[in-house]
XYZ file of C-alpha atoms in Angstrom:
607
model
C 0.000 0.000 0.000
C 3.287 2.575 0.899
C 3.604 2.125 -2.971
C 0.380 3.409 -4.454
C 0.823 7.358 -5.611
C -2.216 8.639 -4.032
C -4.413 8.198 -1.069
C -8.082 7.543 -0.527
C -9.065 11.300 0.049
C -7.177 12.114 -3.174
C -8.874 9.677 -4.929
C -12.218 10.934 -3.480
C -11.052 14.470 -4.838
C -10.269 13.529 -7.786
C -14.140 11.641 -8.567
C -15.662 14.325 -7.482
C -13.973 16.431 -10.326
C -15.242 13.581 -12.770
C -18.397 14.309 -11.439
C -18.589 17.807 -12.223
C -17.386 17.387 -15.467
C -19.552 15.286 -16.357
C -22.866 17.354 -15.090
C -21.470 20.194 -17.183
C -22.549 18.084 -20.176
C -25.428 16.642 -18.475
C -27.462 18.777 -19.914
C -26.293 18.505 -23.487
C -26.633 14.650 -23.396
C -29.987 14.620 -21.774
C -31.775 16.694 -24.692
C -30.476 14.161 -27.190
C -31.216 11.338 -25.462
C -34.889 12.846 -25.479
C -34.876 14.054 -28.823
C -33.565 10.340 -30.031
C -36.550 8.792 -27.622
C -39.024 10.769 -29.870
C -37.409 9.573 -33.193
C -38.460 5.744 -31.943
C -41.536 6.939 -30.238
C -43.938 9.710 -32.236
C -45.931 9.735 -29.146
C -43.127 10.275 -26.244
C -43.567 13.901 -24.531
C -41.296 15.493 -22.456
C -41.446 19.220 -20.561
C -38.617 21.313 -18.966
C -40.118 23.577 -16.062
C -37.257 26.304 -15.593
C -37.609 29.176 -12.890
C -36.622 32.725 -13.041
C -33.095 32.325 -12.822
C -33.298 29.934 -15.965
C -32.338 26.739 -13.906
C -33.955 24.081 -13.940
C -37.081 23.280 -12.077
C -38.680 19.886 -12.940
C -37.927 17.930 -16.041
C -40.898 15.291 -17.069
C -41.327 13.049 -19.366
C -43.617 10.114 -20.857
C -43.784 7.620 -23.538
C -47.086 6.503 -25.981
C -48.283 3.646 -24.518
C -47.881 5.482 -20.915
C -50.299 8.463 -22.760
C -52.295 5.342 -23.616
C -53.033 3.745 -20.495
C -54.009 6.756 -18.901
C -56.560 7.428 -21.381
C -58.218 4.130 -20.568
C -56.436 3.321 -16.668
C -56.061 7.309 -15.434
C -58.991 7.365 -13.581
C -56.939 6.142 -10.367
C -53.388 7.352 -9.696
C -50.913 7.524 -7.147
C -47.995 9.618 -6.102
C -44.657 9.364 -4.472
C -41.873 11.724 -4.156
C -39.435 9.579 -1.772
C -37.257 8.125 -4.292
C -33.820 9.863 -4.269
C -31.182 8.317 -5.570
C -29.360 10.139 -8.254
C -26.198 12.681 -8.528
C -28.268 15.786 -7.445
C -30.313 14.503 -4.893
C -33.255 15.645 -6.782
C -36.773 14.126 -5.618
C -38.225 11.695 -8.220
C -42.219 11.638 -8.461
C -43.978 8.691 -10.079
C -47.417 8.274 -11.388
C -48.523 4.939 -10.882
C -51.852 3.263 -12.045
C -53.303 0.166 -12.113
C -53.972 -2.001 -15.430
C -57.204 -3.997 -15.803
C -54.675 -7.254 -14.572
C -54.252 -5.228 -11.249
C -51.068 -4.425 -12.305
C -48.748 -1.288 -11.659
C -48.270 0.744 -14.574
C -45.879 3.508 -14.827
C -47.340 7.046 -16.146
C -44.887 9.278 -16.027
C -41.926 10.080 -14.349
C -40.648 14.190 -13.303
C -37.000 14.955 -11.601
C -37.838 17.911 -9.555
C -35.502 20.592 -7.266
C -37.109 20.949 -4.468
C -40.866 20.180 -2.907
C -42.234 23.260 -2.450
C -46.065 24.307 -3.244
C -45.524 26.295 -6.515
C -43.236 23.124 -7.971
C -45.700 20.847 -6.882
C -48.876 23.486 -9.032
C -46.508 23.130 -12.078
C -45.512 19.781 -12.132
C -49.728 18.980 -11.938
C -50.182 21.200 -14.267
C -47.545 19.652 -16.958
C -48.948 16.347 -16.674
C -52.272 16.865 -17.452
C -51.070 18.808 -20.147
C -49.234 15.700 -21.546
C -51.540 13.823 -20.598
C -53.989 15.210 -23.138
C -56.192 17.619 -20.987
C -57.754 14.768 -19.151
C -57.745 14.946 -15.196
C -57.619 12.275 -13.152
C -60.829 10.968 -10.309
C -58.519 10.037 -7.291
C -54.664 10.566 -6.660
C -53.193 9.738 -3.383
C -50.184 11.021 -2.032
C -47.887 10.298 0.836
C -45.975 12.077 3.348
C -42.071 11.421 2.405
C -40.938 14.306 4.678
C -42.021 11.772 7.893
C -39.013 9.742 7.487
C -36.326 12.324 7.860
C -38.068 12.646 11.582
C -37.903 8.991 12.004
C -34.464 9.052 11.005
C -33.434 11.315 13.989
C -35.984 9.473 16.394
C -33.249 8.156 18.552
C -31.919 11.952 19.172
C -35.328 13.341 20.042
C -37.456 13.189 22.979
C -41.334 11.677 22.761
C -43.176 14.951 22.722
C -40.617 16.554 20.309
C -40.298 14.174 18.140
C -44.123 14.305 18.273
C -44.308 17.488 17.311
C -42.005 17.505 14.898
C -43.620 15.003 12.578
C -46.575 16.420 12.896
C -45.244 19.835 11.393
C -43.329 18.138 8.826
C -46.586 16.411 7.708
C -48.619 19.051 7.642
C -46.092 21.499 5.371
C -45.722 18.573 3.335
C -49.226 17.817 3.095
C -50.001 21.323 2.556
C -47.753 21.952 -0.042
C -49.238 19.200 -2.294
C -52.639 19.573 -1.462
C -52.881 23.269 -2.294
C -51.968 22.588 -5.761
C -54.406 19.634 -6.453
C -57.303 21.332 -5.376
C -56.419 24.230 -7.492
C -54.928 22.154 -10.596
C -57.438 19.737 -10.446
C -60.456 20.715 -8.790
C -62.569 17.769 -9.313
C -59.868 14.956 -8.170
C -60.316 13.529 -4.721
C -57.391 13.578 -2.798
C -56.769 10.819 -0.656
C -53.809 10.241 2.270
C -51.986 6.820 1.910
C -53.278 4.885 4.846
C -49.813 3.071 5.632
C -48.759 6.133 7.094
C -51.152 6.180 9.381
C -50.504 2.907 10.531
C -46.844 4.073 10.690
C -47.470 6.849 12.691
C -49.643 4.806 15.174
C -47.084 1.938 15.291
C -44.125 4.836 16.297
C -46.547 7.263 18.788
C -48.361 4.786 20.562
C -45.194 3.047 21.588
C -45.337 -0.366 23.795
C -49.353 0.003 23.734
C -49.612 -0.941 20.032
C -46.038 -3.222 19.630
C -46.895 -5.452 22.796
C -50.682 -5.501 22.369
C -51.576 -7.835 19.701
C -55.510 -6.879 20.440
C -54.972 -3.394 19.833
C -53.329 -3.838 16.739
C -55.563 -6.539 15.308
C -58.942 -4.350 16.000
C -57.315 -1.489 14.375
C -56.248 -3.031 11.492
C -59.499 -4.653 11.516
C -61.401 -1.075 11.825
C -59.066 -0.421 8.866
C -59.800 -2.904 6.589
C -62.993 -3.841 6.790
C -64.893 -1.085 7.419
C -68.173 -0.311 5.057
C -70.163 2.375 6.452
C -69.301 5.473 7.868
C -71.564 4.750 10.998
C -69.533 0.714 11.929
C -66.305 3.219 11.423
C -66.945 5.546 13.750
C -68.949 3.548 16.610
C -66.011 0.945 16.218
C -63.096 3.821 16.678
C -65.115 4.813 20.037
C -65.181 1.206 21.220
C -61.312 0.929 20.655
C -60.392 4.446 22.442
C -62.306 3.661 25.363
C -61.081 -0.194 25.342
C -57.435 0.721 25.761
C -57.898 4.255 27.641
C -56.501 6.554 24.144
C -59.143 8.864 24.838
C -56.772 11.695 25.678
C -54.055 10.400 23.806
C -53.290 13.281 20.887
C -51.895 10.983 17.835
C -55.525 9.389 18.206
C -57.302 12.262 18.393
C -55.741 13.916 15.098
C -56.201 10.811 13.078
C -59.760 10.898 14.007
C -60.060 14.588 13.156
C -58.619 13.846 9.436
C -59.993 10.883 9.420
C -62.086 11.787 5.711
C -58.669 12.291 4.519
C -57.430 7.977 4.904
C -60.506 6.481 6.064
C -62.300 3.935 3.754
C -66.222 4.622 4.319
C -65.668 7.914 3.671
C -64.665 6.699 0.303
C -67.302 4.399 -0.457
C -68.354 6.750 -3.477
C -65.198 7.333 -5.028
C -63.470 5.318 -7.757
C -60.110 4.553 -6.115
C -59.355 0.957 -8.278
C -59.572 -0.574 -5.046
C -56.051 1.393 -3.780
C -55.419 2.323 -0.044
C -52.173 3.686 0.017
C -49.159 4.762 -2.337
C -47.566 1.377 -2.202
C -47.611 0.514 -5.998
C -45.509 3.756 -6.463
C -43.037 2.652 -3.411
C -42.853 -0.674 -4.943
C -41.755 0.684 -7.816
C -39.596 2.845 -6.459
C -37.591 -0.250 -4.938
C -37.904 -1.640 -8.927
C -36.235 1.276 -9.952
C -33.471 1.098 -7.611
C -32.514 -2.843 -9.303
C -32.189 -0.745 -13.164
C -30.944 2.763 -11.856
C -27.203 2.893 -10.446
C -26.522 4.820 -7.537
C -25.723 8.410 -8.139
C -26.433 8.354 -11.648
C -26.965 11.660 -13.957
C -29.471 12.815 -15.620
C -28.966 11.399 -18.643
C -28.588 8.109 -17.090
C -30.957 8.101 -14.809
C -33.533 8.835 -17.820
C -31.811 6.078 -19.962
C -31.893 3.242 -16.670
C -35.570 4.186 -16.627
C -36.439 3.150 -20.095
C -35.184 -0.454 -18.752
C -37.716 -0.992 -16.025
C -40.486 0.725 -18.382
C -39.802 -2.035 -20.961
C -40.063 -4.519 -18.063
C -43.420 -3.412 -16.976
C -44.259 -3.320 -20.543
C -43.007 -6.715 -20.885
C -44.821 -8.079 -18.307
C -48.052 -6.306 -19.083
C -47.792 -8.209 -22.467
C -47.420 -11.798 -20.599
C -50.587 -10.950 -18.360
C -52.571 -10.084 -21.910
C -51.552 -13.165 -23.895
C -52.241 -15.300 -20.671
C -55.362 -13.661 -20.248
C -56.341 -15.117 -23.860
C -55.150 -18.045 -23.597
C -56.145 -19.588 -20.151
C -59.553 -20.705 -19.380
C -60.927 -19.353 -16.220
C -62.091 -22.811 -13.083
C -65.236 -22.338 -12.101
C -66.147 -23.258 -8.544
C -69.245 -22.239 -7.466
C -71.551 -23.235 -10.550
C -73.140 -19.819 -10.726
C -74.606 -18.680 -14.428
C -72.955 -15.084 -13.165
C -69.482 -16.716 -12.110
C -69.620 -18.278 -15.851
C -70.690 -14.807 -17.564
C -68.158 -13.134 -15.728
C -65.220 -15.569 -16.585
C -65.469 -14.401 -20.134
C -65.982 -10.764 -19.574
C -63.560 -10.213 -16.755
C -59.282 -10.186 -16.921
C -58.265 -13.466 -14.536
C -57.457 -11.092 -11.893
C -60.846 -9.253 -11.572
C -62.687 -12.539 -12.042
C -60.448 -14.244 -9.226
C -62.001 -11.579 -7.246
C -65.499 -12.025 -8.487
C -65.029 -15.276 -6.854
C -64.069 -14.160 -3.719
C -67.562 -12.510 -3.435
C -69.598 -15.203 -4.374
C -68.020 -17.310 -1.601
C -68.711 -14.758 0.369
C -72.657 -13.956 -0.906
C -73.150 -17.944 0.275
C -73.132 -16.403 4.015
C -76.083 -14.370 3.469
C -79.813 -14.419 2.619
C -82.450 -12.420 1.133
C -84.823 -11.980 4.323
C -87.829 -10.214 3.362
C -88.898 -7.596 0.788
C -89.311 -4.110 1.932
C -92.310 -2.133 1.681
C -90.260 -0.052 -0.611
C -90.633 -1.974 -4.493
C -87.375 -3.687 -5.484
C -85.447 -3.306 -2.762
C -84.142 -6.076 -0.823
C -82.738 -6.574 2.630
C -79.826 -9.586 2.992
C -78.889 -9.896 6.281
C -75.485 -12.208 7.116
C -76.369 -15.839 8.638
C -74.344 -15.739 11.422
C -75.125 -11.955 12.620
C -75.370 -13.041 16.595
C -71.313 -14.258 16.047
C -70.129 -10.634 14.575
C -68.816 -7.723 16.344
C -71.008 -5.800 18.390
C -70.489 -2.348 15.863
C -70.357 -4.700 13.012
C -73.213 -3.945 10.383
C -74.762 -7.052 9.647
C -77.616 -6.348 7.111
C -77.661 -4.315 3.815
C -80.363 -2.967 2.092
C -79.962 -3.527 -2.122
C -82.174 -1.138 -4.577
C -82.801 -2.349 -7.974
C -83.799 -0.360 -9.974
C -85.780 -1.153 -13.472
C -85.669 -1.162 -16.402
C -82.039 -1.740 -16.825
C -81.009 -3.851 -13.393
C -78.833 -1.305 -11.711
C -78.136 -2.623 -8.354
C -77.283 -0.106 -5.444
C -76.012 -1.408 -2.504
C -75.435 0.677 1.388
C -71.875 -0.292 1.113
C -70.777 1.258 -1.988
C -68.294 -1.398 -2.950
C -68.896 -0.718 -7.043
C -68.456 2.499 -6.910
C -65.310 1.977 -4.901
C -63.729 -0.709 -6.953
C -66.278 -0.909 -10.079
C -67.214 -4.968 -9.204
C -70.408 -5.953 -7.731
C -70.251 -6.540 -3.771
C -71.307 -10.004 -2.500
C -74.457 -8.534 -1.326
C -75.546 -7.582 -4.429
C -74.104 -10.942 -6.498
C -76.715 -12.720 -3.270
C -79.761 -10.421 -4.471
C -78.964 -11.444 -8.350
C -78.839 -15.157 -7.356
C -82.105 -14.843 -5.654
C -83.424 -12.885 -9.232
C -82.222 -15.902 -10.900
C -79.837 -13.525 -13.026
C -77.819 -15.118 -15.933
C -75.198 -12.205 -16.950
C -74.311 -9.554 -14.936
C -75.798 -6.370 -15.674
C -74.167 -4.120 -18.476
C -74.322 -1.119 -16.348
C -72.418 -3.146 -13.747
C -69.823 -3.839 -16.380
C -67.006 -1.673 -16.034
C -65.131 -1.468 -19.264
C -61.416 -0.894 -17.286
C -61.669 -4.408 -15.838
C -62.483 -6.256 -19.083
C -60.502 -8.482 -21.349
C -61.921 -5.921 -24.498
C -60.258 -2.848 -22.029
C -57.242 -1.638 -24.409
C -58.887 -2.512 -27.956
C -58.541 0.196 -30.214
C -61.367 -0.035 -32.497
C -64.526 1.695 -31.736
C -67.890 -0.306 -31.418
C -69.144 0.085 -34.639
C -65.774 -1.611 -35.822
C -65.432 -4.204 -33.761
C -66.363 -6.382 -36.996
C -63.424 -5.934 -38.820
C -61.313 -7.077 -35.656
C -60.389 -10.545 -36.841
C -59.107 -9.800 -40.021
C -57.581 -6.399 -39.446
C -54.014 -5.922 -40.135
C -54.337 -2.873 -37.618
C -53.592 -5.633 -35.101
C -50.035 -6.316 -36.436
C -49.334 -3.159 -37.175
C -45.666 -1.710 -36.096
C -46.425 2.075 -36.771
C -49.099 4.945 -35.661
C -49.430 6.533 -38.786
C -50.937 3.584 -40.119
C -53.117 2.570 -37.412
C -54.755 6.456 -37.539
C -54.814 6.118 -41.310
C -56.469 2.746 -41.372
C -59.133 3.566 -38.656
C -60.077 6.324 -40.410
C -60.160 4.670 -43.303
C -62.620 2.607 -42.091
C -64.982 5.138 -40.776
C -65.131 6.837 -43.792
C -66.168 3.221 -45.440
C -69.021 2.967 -43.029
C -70.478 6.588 -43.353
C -70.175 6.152 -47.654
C -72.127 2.836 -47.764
C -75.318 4.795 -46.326
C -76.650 5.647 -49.150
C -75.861 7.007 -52.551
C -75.497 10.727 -51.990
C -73.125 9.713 -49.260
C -70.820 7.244 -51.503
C -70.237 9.848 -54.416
C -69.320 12.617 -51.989
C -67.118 9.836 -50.154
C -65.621 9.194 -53.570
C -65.049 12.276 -54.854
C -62.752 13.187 -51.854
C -61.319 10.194 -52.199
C -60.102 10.622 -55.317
C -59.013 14.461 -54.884
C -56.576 13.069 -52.132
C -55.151 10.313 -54.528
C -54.632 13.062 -56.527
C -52.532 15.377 -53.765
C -51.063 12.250 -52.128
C -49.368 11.374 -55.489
C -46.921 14.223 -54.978
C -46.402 13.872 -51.316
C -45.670 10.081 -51.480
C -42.751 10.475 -53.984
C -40.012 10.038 -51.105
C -40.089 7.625 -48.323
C -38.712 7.633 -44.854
C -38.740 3.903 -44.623
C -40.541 4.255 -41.365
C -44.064 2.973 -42.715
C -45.668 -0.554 -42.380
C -44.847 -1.786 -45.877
C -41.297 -0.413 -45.804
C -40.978 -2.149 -42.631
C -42.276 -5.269 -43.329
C -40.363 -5.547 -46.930
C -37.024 -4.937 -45.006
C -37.841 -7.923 -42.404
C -38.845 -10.083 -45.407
C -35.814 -9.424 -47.148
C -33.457 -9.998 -43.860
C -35.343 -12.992 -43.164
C -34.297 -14.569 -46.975
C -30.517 -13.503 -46.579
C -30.516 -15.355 -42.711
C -31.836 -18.263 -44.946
C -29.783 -18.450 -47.302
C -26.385 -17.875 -45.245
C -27.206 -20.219 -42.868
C -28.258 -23.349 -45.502
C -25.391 -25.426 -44.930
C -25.320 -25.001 -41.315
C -29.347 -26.037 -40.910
C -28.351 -28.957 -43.495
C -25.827 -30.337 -41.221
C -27.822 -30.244 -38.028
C -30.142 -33.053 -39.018
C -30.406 -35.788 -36.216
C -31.055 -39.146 -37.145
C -34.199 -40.663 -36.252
C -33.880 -42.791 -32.687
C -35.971 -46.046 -32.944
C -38.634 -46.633 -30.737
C -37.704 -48.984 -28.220
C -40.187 -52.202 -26.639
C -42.351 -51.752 -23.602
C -42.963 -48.616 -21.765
C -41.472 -45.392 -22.838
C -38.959 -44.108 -20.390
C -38.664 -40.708 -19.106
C -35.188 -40.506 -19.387
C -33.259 -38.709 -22.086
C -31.473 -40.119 -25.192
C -28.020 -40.609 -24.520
C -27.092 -37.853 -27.201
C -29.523 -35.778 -26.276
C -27.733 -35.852 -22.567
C -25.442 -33.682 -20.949
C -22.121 -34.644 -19.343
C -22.736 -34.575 -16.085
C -25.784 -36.202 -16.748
C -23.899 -39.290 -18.620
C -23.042 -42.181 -16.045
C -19.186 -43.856 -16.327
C -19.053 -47.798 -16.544
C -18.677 -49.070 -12.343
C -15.254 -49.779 -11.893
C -14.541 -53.897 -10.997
C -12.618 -54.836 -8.373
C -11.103 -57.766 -8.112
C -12.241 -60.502 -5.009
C -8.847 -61.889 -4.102
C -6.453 -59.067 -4.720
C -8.776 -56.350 -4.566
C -7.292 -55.368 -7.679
C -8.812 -53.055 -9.843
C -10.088 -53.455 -13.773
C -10.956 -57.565 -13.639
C -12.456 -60.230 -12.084
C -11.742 -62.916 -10.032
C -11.486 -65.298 -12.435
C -8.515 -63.205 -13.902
C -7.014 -62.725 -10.595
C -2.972 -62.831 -10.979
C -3.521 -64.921 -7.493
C -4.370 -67.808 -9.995
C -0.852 -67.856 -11.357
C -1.906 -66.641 -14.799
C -4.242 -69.159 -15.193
C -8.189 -68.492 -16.142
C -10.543 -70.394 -14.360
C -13.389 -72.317 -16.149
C -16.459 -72.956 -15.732
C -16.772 -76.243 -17.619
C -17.819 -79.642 -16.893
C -14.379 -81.362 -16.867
C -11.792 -78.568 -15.198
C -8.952 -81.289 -15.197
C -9.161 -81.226 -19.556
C -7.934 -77.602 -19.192
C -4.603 -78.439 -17.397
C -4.259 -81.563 -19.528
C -4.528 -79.482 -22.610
């Protein structure tokens, strides 16, 4: 070590100037590694946010498919701002959705400076912007700020510490929900409810950590709470239980408790999402793709990688969704409609509820016309707050069920009260208003209704570019409207041909970027592999193994084997000399002489 020129603070010196160089061009490389992301995607958007001072503020960005899925999966999104881990120490937001496989699906990613309110009003701004205009029914949000308190817990006294989080919430809190109620006005904010647990777990101390009561009741009041009224005469039960009717943590989740609680959600689309952990999840994704204190440029490049593996696995879930044949259990005509409507995921949880609709019966009819009271089978065995009958309204002439807990318009699928009411109506399908498109197999088709027709012989389902998938639906449309009548087909026509004629001049050159260019070069690459590769596909032919008698084995041919998986001959050893490589019989012990095994041994010596 005396030998080596340098030491380690030298060394630390001398990265650090690497560093800087290199975020000098940071800059430089990140635009064209942007502008070459929107060469091989037409649809990827990007937006620089810059302040006063012309630094930058927030740099976002998005791809086509991600511009996509909102328009079909943004009605339920989540974000995060925790992630960290790059050169600058910038914060890294994520919007996350959820596909119709109950999948997390990346919207959009933004690098931002800092997390104050009027970054936060921009940033909202941008991506509904990018996002095409559209705004969003639910986000929830989390409150990243709480672990730098945790972080110095050890330092900090009870109250203090306290205190402190409770500030660092509430500016955090603040500064994001300013700008969401301005931005978007008609979104319902929502609080990740793991944080609340958090903060429970951390203020309540040896009460929550050695109780298991407490914490099973409160996760219970948690979970599985439908109506506002079970919520709130259940929280009174457990603060009086357990004496926390003084205790201030308690009090202030109970004061925002329309900010995290679940009945108070009942009417709100939230895709059946609690809490921000689909964006924290991936968050720890990213961390596998993106290096530790990576650039800009790099960081934007890394992220590409774990966008094509959410792609990739997106893709998987479709085909499989296809191709697999959903069990039924149950027996129910609905349980069979739904298997062919629903994604394997949804209709997994479509049979969750009729499992559960087997615990309840249709009592009585009300006075009221079509509506039904169920009431659950074992209601003297629930807890004492516990709600244990439901009224369901249906209402004619189009079988819209409404149920007190508000489970479809939570989650758009049909509680098990409601699947007990249609079982009692002897329904067959599930009602079409029940049918929420997002949680279909159909959910990402591109073709209107109208078109739906031309689906199994369309090449638009092969195709490789935009411009011909918007050329060829259109195409279509216009088809559809000319057939009407006459008048319609000779004004169709005549604009038909006046573009022939203008599209004669502007087809002359080719960018090679369009379906038949595309599909000529792959033919033509495919011929030349052929024909280089001839011999070599001649001289790989295996000879035909003949079948051998009895029962086929499960074992491999011995070609066909490995090494390791080849057994060696068992050595012999030899009986009198323990010899190795014969027998007994040609023991040197013998004198040379081979034994036999004739009648007559004496004709051998005698010979």
């Amino acid at each position: 070590m005396e030998n080596v020129p340098f030491n380690k603070r030298s060394l630390n010196y001398l990265c650090k100037r690497m560093n800087w160089e290199i975020a000098e061009d940071d800059i430089r490389k990140t635009v064209e590694l942007l502008s070459e992301l929107k060469k091989k995607d037409p649809m990827f958007a990007d937006s620089v946010l810059v302040d006063s001072d012309s630094k930058i503020q927030a740099l976002m960005w998005t791809n086509g498919r991600s511009r996509y899925q909102y328009s079909t999966f943004g009605d339920a999104i989540t974000f995060d701002t925790t992630y960290r881990t790059n050169q600058y120490d910038m914060p890294f937001g994520l919007f996350v959705g959820v596909n119709h496989h109950f999948q997390s699906i990346i919207l959009g990613g933004v690098l931002m400076r800092n997390e104050k309110e009027e970054t936060f009003d921009r940033v909202f701004k941008e991506f509904v912007s990018l996002m095409g205009g559209k705004a969003t029914l639910t986000i929830l949000t989390c409150t990243p700020l709480f672990m730098i308190a945790k972080s110095h817990s050890r330092l900090l006294s009870t109250l203090f510490l306290y205190r402190l989080t409770l500030i660092l919430e509430t500016d955090q809190c603040r500064s994001m929900e300013l700008p969401i109620a301005n931005v978007l006005p008609g979104t319902k904010h929502r609080w990740c409810k793991w944080h609340v647990l958090r903060r429970a777990k951390e203020t309540l101390g040896p009460a929550y950590t050695m109780n298991k009561e407490l914490r099973d009741e409160l996760h219970k009041i948690l979970e599985y709470m439908p109506t506002v009224k079970e919520f709130e005469a259940a929280w009174q039960t457990l603060v009086q239980k357990y004496n926390l009717q003084e205790h201030p943590m308690m009090n202030q989740l109970y004061e925002l408790r329309k900010k995290w609680a679940k009945p108070y959600f009942a009417g709100v689309f939230c895709a059946r999402m609690t809490s921000t952990q689909r964006s924290e999840s991936t968050n720890h994704m990213l961390k596998n793709f993106v290096p530790p204190g990576a650039s800009m440029h790099m960081f934007i490049k890394h992220y590409q990688k774990l966008q094509f593996d959410r792609d990739a696995e997106e893709n998987f879930a479709e085909k499989k969704s296809r191709l697999v044949s959903p069990v039924l259990k149950s027996g129910l005509p609905l349980e069979r409609h739904a298997g062919k409507v629903y994604t394997p995921a949804l209709f997994k949880l479509f049979q969750e509820a009729c499992f559960k609709s087997a615990s309840y019966y249709v009592e009585n009819i009300l006075a009221v016309n079509d509506t039904y009271c169920v009431t659950h089978l074992y209601a003297d065995q629930r807890e004492a707050w516990s709600k244990t009958s439901y009224n369901v309204k249906v209402q004619q002439p189009d079988n819209y069920l409404q149920c007190e807990c508000g489970m479809y318009e939570h989650m758009g699928l049909l509680c098990c009260h409601a699947i007990r009411v249609m079982a009692q109506l002897r329904f067959t399908k599930i009602p079409e208003r029940h049918i929420m498109r997002r949680w279909t197999k159909e959910a990402c088709e591109d073709l209107p209704e109208y078109l739906k027709i031309y689906k199994g012989r369309s090449p638009i389902l092969g195709s490789t570019t935009f411009r011909h998938t918007a050329l060829y639906t259109t195409a279509l449309d216009i088809v559809r409207m000319g057939d009407s009548n006459p008048e319609a087909f000779e004004f169709a026509m005549s604009k038909l041909s006046d573009a022939m004629v203008g599209l004669k001049e502007k087809a002359n050159g080719s960018d090679d970027k369009g379906l038949e260019d595309i599909l000529d070069k792959e033919k033509i690459d495919m011929q030349q592999n052929i024909n280089g590769k001839t011999v070599l596909k001649n001289s790989m032919i295996v000879e035909s193994r003949k079948r051998d008698r009895g029962r086929p084995t499960n074992a491999r041919c011995r070609p066909c084997r490995p090494g390791y998986e080849v057994s060696q001959p068992r050595t012999k050893f030899c009986k009198k000399c323990r010899g190795k490589g014969h027998n007994s019989a040609k023991s040197p012990a013998n004198g040379g002489q081979t034994r036999s095994r004739g009648r007559n041994p004496g004709a051998v010596s005698a010979a």
